[in-house]
Amino acid sequence: MAEHNEEVSEKLPIRPKESEVAAPNGAQAKKQESKKTKGGEKEEHAKAHAPAPTSLPDFILERNKLFDELKKQADVELLEKEKPTINVTVDLGLDKEGKPRPLMPLAAKAWESTPGSFLKHVDKEISADVVIAKIDGKQLWDLDRPLEYACKVSYLPFTSAEGRNVFWHSSAHVLGEAAECQYNCLLSHGPPVESGFFYDMALSEGQAVKEADWGPLESKASKFFKEKQPFERLHVSLEDLKKMFGYSKYKMYYIDNLLPPEGSTVYKCGTLVDLCLGPHIQNTNKIKAFQIMKNSSCYFRGDKDDDSLSRIYGVAFPDKKQMVEHKKFLEEAAKRDHRKIGTDQELFYFDELSPGCPFLLPHGTRIFNALQKLIRSEYQKRGYQEVQSPNLYDVDLWKTSGHWAHYRDDMFGLKVEKREWALKPMNCPGHCLVFGHRERSYRELPIRMADFGVLHRNEASGALNGMTRVRKFQQDDAHIFCTQDQITQEIEDLFDFLRSIYGLFGFPFKLNLSTRPEKFLGDIETWDLAESKLKGALDKFTAKGAGQWELNEGDGAFYGPKIDITISDALRREFQCATIQLDFQLPQNFKLEYMTADAATKVKDTKEAKGADNAAGPTPKEEKPASKAPKENETPLTKAAAETAGPSKPAAPGAGRARPVMLHRAIIGSFERFMAVITEHFAGKWPFWLSPRQILVIPVMPAANDYVFEVQALMKEHKIPYVDVDVSGNTLQKKIRTGQLQQYNFIFVVGAQEKESRTVNIRNRDDQATQAKGELVPLDDAIAKLRKLKKERRLVNAI
């Protein structure tokens, strides 16, 4: 691929130098020379901070000219299209009280009426918040794009996840336009991300993005907003795309490797024409607040062996007040950053000798063990069987599962004794081996198989981010093998599992059902049955007061529908930790079977029949059929083709046998990622049962040191393990302050009075009223209350 890129770049026109692009004419040159002689050093300073040239290089002008020509042709073709009447239903969603608004049936014309045109029938209070349209609950649609068929149209505001992504994607295009004007650069790509957007670009040699450039870029963007630049959509053939973007090896990579033969869409706003699937907001005037947040370097495609690019991050909002709120949010998020707290509290660290693989320090390991103990305690209640499976497998396993064809680049591989191996990135294929290693009966099902094994995924170095994106991790991973009749009950039990775990952390959660995608495995009847079972389980769960679930049509995995669960932390950020996935494909790939009730009856009958047959003598053996030779016109698959093709479909189970259904499930998901989430959720102030620093015992004077150690020993004896003492030479106030900064849940201050009466003076981290000397608590009472607090796993730090 690198060779291909170099070959393309050799044929591409060389980008003109800045001096050529912005070369002044004779009159301008004289004027500039005059100013220079008068201004002296002042002029030199002004030159250093001068705005970028306003003229654009030829490669941009030619690109835009081709777009305008093709757009003109497309507009003529659109006018000539027949425009039959179609029935459209407008769904305005829920009102302020959470009740559905009445549906609006409208007569419209195909290839003429747009979702934006219907907003004239809608109150401004509603229409003003609209960012994008959605067709039939499935496809996002530009507000100014003509409808093509009868459909239901709904609208999404900025406050929705999809609406926000569209808004930030459009804002990224504005950033791209500003960057082209500022630097005459080659753009790579600019997607929305969790908290804004970015754009990657290749600058001319000697150029670099500096913080001093942010202001001019923001000024340009502000100008574009006022110009109310429309986002114009155009479908372009592959041939014309290559003409349009032939100047850029980055765009050419996307065109050559990622686009279908029929071409793709491009969008224009202002002077920017960009390769993009869209959709986008109507025009740039929707953007009222825009700010560049940072810039950095990155690699094209995240590959360290590829070109180094400049990346600029930004954020934008449809309301200036939202920008103010966002800045406050960022300040609070920075205080809660798990990387900072992890360092301050000595929970974990990273080393370049093993990138992306966290070292859990003793205090971090305490949190990890507490989480694992919590999950194990639930496993014991809920009938799970814990197993341990290998870390390393022959790649034949991954070829059987189908992962090798689609996931091999994300796996760590090695060759040993002429065999190819890979570290496991997930447990499911190994669990299929465990299920299939012996005969299984229907009486054993459901089998709930859990595994805390270490997993490795070859994440790109540029994607690694603290504990939230790592290469080595462990999950509360489990797979349930069951019959189709058991699916509903198992799903309901998993919902109860979710509620039990997330309730302990104070996490509200949302449920989303993702259904059959366009490309799927299996038959529609099986999918419909599976989806109906999931819907039934969701309806039953939400009817008990668990809120509402949302439907993501067409977003299921290729092997089965799934339920994604997102939690909200203290800052109302959403994270997907849990997932429940139905899988019909993996049991088929591994030819997993179990004996049904019919088979058990037949086995009994067969044994009785064999007893009678033995008296009649042996039966002749059947000859095995010869292996079938390939026909003349059949070509055997090459090794590479066979690997890409994935596993062949095995024959259906015989009479009296059936395939199990496989449920993939995780509740907290990756322990490492979950630790990052709860670190920021609690801001490092851990609940007592989870805390790596539960109690600090401090003596008022050296004479009380022996009592301090006695208190520590008694606490540990009663299974309150994380009790530290401070008998250093520091002052009492400094000891107390150090304990507070280290976020001990309770600080016991003891002196002669406490020693004599066998009591403790308790300072509660979360109760300001206890920070001075208060009522003395008998030591036995304190131990009993703390044991209860730990056992009940309460969130509130109070005894």
Short mmCIF file of N, CA and C in Angstrom, two decimals, residues 3 198 205 235 243 296 353 372 399 476 547 551 561 581 618 624 644 656:
data_model
loop_
_atom_site.label_atom_id
_atom_site.label_comp_id
_atom_site.label_asym_id
_atom_site.label_seq_id
_atom_site.Cartn_x
_atom_site.Cartn_y
_atom_site.Cartn_z
N GLU A 3 3.78 1.53 -1.34
CA GLU A 3 4.32 1.68 -2.69
C GLU A 3 3.29 2.33 -3.59
N PHE A 198 -12.03 17.21 15.00
CA PHE A 198 -10.67 17.59 14.63
C PHE A 198 -10.54 17.52 13.12
N GLU A 205 6.44 22.13 3.72
CA GLU A 205 7.67 21.98 4.46
C GLU A 205 8.04 23.29 5.13
N HIS A 235 -23.39 13.73 -5.60
CA HIS A 235 -22.82 12.40 -5.82
C HIS A 235 -21.92 12.46 -7.05
N LYS A 243 -10.33 12.97 -10.58
CA LYS A 243 -9.96 14.26 -11.18
C LYS A 243 -10.03 15.38 -10.14
N SER A 296 -1.96 19.17 17.65
CA SER A 296 -0.95 18.15 17.91
C SER A 296 -0.50 17.56 16.59
N LEU A 353 8.29 0.81 27.71
CA LEU A 353 8.76 -0.54 27.39
C LEU A 353 7.60 -1.50 27.13
N GLN A 372 -13.49 -7.29 41.12
CA GLN A 372 -13.57 -8.71 40.75
C GLN A 372 -14.31 -9.51 41.82
N LYS A 399 -9.51 -18.76 12.53
CA LYS A 399 -10.08 -18.99 11.19
C LYS A 399 -11.44 -19.66 11.30
N ASP A 476 -15.04 -8.75 32.69
CA ASP A 476 -15.96 -9.67 33.38
C ASP A 476 -16.75 -10.38 32.27
N GLY A 547 -37.54 2.96 32.97
CA GLY A 547 -37.44 3.94 31.89
C GLY A 547 -37.87 3.36 30.56
N LEU A 551 -34.74 2.04 19.99
CA LEU A 551 -34.50 1.11 18.89
C LEU A 551 -33.48 1.69 17.91
N PRO A 561 -28.85 -9.91 16.79
CA PRO A 561 -29.23 -8.63 17.39
C PRO A 561 -28.52 -8.45 18.73
N GLN A 581 -25.31 -9.70 23.54
CA GLN A 581 -25.39 -10.00 22.11
C GLN A 581 -25.85 -11.44 21.90
N PRO A 618 -23.09 -60.17 14.70
CA PRO A 618 -22.67 -58.83 14.28
C PRO A 618 -23.29 -58.42 12.96
N LYS A 624 -17.48 -46.71 3.63
CA LYS A 624 -17.48 -45.25 3.57
C LYS A 624 -17.41 -44.80 2.14
N THR A 644 -9.56 -15.81 3.84
CA THR A 644 -10.44 -14.66 3.73
C THR A 644 -11.91 -15.08 3.70
N GLY A 656 -32.78 -35.42 16.87
CA GLY A 656 -32.54 -35.51 18.31
C GLY A 656 -31.39 -34.66 18.82
#
